[in-house]
Amino acid sequence: MLFSKLASAFEEVEKRSGRLEMTDLLAGIYRESEATEARKITYLIQGILAPPYEGIDLGMGERFAVQAISSAAGYAVKKVDEDYKKLGDLGLVAESLLGEKRQQSLSAQEMSASYVYDSMLRISKSAGAGSQDMKIKLLAEMLNNSTPQEGKFIVRFVTGQLRLGVGDATILDALSFTAAGDKSLREGLERAYNLCSDLGHVASSFLESPESVLEFRVELFKPIRPALAERLSTPEDIFEKLGKCAIENKFDGFRMQVHKKGKNVEIYSRKLEKITFMYPDVVEAARAIKAGEMIFEGEALAFNEKKNRFYSFQETMHRRRKYGIAESAKEYPLYVYAFDILYLNGEDYTQRSYSERRKALEKVFPSGLFRVSEKKIAESSADIEKAFAHSLEQGLEGIMAKDLGAPYVAGARKFAWIKLKKSYGKSVDTIDVVVVGYYLGRGQRAEFEFGGLLGAVYNPESGKLETVAKIGSGYSEEEMRNFEEMLSEIKTPEPPADLEWKIKPDFWVKPKYVVEVAFDDITLSPTHTCGMKRDKGYALRFPRMMRMRADKDEKESTTTQEVIEMYQLMKEKK
Ligand code: AMP
C-alpha cells in the first residue's frame, strides 16, 4: 500500500469522532493491505514501531525533527523554530514548509507504507557515534520524498505526537469487519490480542487466515494482557455477586508478570514493558524456582527491614529506575506476593479455574523473595467484612475477592476479581486520571506557577480522552514544585488531539502523567466531557490529588465506563 493512501486515511480519521466511521475507514485500509504489510500498517496506526515489550524507541527528539524539516524543505532552522512557536505542532510545520519547498527534488519517489515503517525502524536502530546525524539524514530523506500531508504524519509519528484517537478496540472491530462485514469475529480477535499483546501480529495472522487467531496460545516471553479488577462498594454487594469466594489481601505495590524458562527470566510491567534489568534480585529468585517453565504474576513491595514493615507505595516506586539499580536494591529490598499463575511446564493455565490456579501457585510458592498472598474462603458477607477489616488493620489498602470458578480473564474486567478498597472520604474508590492541562497558582499560591490539574479519563469506545475534574487540592508544597517543573516541560499550545474538552486550563500538556484522585461524589456537569450526553458529562466533586501513578501510562487511566459505574454505585449507596 502506498503511504500516501494511509496518510489520507489518517487525515480522514482525525476529522471523525464516531467510532463506526473510524472502524469503516480502518476496515477500508485493511481490505486493501497485504497480510504481510498489515503488521507494519497496524503499528503505524498505533503510533508505535513494535509492541511495548520489545522496547523499541525512535530516540528522535524534536530538535532532530526540526533539523530534518529544515534540510528537506530548504528553510533555515530558525524559520522552522519560529513556525513551530506559532503553530505549536511540528507536523503542521512540516506540512506547510514542504508545501512551499525552496528546492524541488527531482529524485522524489513514491513511498510504500512498508518503506516508511522500515525507514523509521532504521532510525530507531542507528546508535553510537554519528547516529544523531544518521537519524536526521534518514528522516530528511523520507521527508524529501513526502507530499506535505505525508510529511505531517511522518513528523508527528517520529516525535511521538501521532494521536489519531483510534483505540485498540476500534482496530479489532475494523479487522472483524474486513473479513465478516460485522463485529462477529471480534471476540476471537480480542482473545488473541489479550494473549500476545501484539496487535500487529494479530492483524497479519488474521488477514492471512481469519481462523488462525483462534489458534493463539499463551507463549513464554510474550506478555499476556493483565486481568483487571472490578469494584463494588460493600461486602454485601460482593457476596451477592460472587457467592462463596476467595478473599486475598490487596497489596499496594506494582504488578509484575514474570516469565521463566530454566535460567531464562524476563519481567514485564503492567504496561507490558520489559523491566527485567531493573530487578536483578527478582531475576535471581525466579531462576531458583524449581518449576522449569512458568508465567506468574505478583505484586512487588519494598520492605523496610529496620522498621519491620513495608514501605509505602511512593517509597516502593524508588525501585523503578534505570540507574543506580544495585544501590536501590540494597536500600529497598523487594518481596513479591505471587497471586496468579498463567502457565506451568508446557500447560496454559489461563483457562483453568481460580481454585486450580491457586492450588498450583501454592505448590510453587513461597520461594526466595516470592511469597503467596494470603487467601481465605468467604462463606458470607460477614466473612468478607472481617477479612476487609483485617487487611486495613495490617495497613493494607483493602481486599480482592475472587470468583472460585473463573478463568484468568486476560485484558479484561469481568467480575472474576472484585476489589474493595479503603474509602477516601465518601468515594467508593479513587480514580486514576491523565493530566491534560494545569492551572497557575492564585491567591496564597501565586508564588507557584502551579495551582491545580485538569484530569481526564480514557474512553476505549471512542479512543478519546474526556475531562472529568479540575483538581485544585491535595498537594504538598513539594508536589506543587515538582508538578510545576514536570509540566512546564511538556506544555503544548494546542489541546491534545484526542481530547474532548469544554473547560480550558491555563496550559495544555502532552498526556503523559497519571495521578490518583479521591473525591466526595460524582455529579453531572456541563463543563466536563466524561460520558457526555445532552450537554452533561460526569464530573468529580471535591477532587483531591492523592499521588502520582508512575506505574500507569496514559491509556491506563480509569475509563469513562468505570466512572459511570461508580456514579451508579454511589447513587445506590445514597
Ligand atoms: P487497581 O490498580 O486499584 O485497579 O487494582 C488492581 C491491582 O491490584 C492489580 O493490577 C494488582 O497490581 C494489584 N493487586 C494487589 N494485590 C492483588 C491480589 N491479591 N490479586 C490481584 N491483584 C492484586
Coordinates of N, CA and C and ligand atoms in Angstrom, one line a residue, residues 226-229 231 248-256 270 298-299 337-339 373-374 397 400 402 413 417 419 421 429-430 432 549 551-552 562, ligand 1:
P226 N -2.8 -8.0 31.3 CA -3.2 -8.3 32.6 C -4.8 -8.3 32.9
A227 N -5.2 -9.2 33.7 CA -6.6 -9.2 34.1 C -6.8 -8.0 35.0
L228 N -8.0 -7.5 34.9 CA -8.3 -6.3 35.7 C -9.4 -6.5 36.7
A229 N -9.5 -5.7 37.8 CA -10.5 -5.9 38.8 C -11.6 -5.0 38.6
R231 N -14.9 -3.1 40.7 CA -15.0 -2.6 42.0 C -16.5 -2.6 42.5
E248 N -8.4 -12.3 49.1 CA -6.9 -12.1 49.3 C -6.7 -10.7 49.7
N249 N -5.6 -10.5 50.4 CA -5.2 -9.1 50.7 C -4.9 -8.4 49.4
K250 N -5.2 -7.1 49.3 CA -4.8 -6.3 48.1 C -3.6 -5.5 48.5
F251 N -2.5 -5.8 47.9 CA -1.2 -5.1 48.2 C -1.0 -3.9 47.3
D252 N -0.4 -2.9 47.9 CA -0.3 -1.7 47.2 C 1.2 -1.5 46.7
G253 N 1.5 -2.3 45.7 CA 2.9 -2.1 45.2 C 2.8 -2.0 43.7
F254 N 3.7 -2.6 42.9 CA 3.5 -2.6 41.5 C 3.5 -4.0 41.0
R255 N 2.7 -4.2 39.9 CA 2.5 -5.5 39.4 C 3.6 -6.0 38.5
M256 N 3.9 -7.2 38.5 CA 4.9 -7.8 37.7 C 4.4 -9.1 37.0
R270 N 3.1 -3.8 34.3 CA 1.7 -3.7 34.0 C 1.4 -3.1 32.6
G298 N 2.6 -11.2 40.2 CA 2.7 -10.9 41.6 C 2.8 -9.4 41.8
E299 N 2.6 -8.9 43.1 CA 2.7 -7.5 43.4 C 4.0 -7.3 44.2
Y337 N 4.5 -10.6 46.1 CA 3.4 -11.5 46.5 C 2.8 -12.1 45.3
A338 N 3.1 -13.4 45.0 CA 2.6 -14.0 43.8 C 1.1 -14.2 44.0
F339 N 0.3 -13.8 43.0 CA -1.2 -14.0 43.2 C -1.8 -14.8 42.0
S373 N 0.1 -14.5 48.3 CA -0.8 -13.7 49.0 C -1.7 -14.6 49.9
E374 N -2.0 -14.1 51.1 CA -2.8 -14.9 52.0 C -4.2 -15.1 51.4
E397 N -4.4 -1.8 51.7 CA -5.4 -0.9 51.2 C -6.8 -1.5 51.0
M400 N -9.1 -8.2 47.6 CA -9.6 -8.6 46.3 C -10.4 -9.9 46.5
K402 N -12.2 -13.0 44.8 CA -12.0 -13.7 43.5 C -13.0 -14.9 43.3
R413 N -12.0 -6.9 32.5 CA -12.6 -6.7 33.8 C -13.9 -7.4 33.7
W417 N -12.5 -10.8 39.4 CA -11.9 -10.2 40.6 C -12.6 -9.0 40.9
K419 N -12.5 -5.6 43.6 CA -11.7 -5.0 44.7 C -12.6 -4.3 45.6
K421 N -11.8 -1.4 48.4 CA -10.7 -0.6 48.9 C -11.1 0.3 50.0
D429 N -14.1 4.7 45.9 CA -12.7 4.3 45.5 C -12.1 5.6 44.9
T430 N -10.8 5.5 44.6 CA -10.2 6.6 43.9 C -10.2 6.3 42.4
D432 N -8.0 7.1 38.6 CA -6.7 7.5 38.1 C -7.0 8.3 36.9
R549 N 0.8 8.1 39.8 CA 0.8 6.7 39.5 C 1.8 6.4 38.3
D551 N 3.3 3.9 37.6 CA 3.3 2.6 37.0 C 2.2 2.5 35.9
K552 N 1.5 3.6 35.7 CA 0.4 3.6 34.7 C 0.7 4.5 33.6
E562 N -16.0 3.1 33.7 CA -15.9 2.9 35.1 C -16.4 4.1 35.9
Ligands
AMP1 P1 -6.3 -1.2 40.9 O1 -5.0 -0.9 40.4 O2 -6.7 -0.4 42.1 O3 -7.4 -1.3 39.9 O4 -6.2 -2.7 41.5 C1 -5.8 -3.8 40.7 C2 -4.3 -4.1 41.0 O5 -4.1 -4.6 42.4 C3 -3.7 -5.2 40.2 O6 -3.3 -4.7 39.0 C4 -2.5 -5.7 41.0 O7 -1.4 -4.9 40.7 C5 -2.9 -5.2 42.5 N1 -3.0 -6.3 43.4 C6 -2.6 -6.3 44.7 N2 -2.9 -7.4 45.4 C7 -3.5 -8.3 44.5 C8 -4.1 -9.6 44.6 N3 -4.0 -10.3 45.7 N4 -4.6 -10.1 43.5 C9 -4.7 -9.4 42.3 N5 -4.2 -8.2 42.2 C10 -3.6 -7.6 43.2

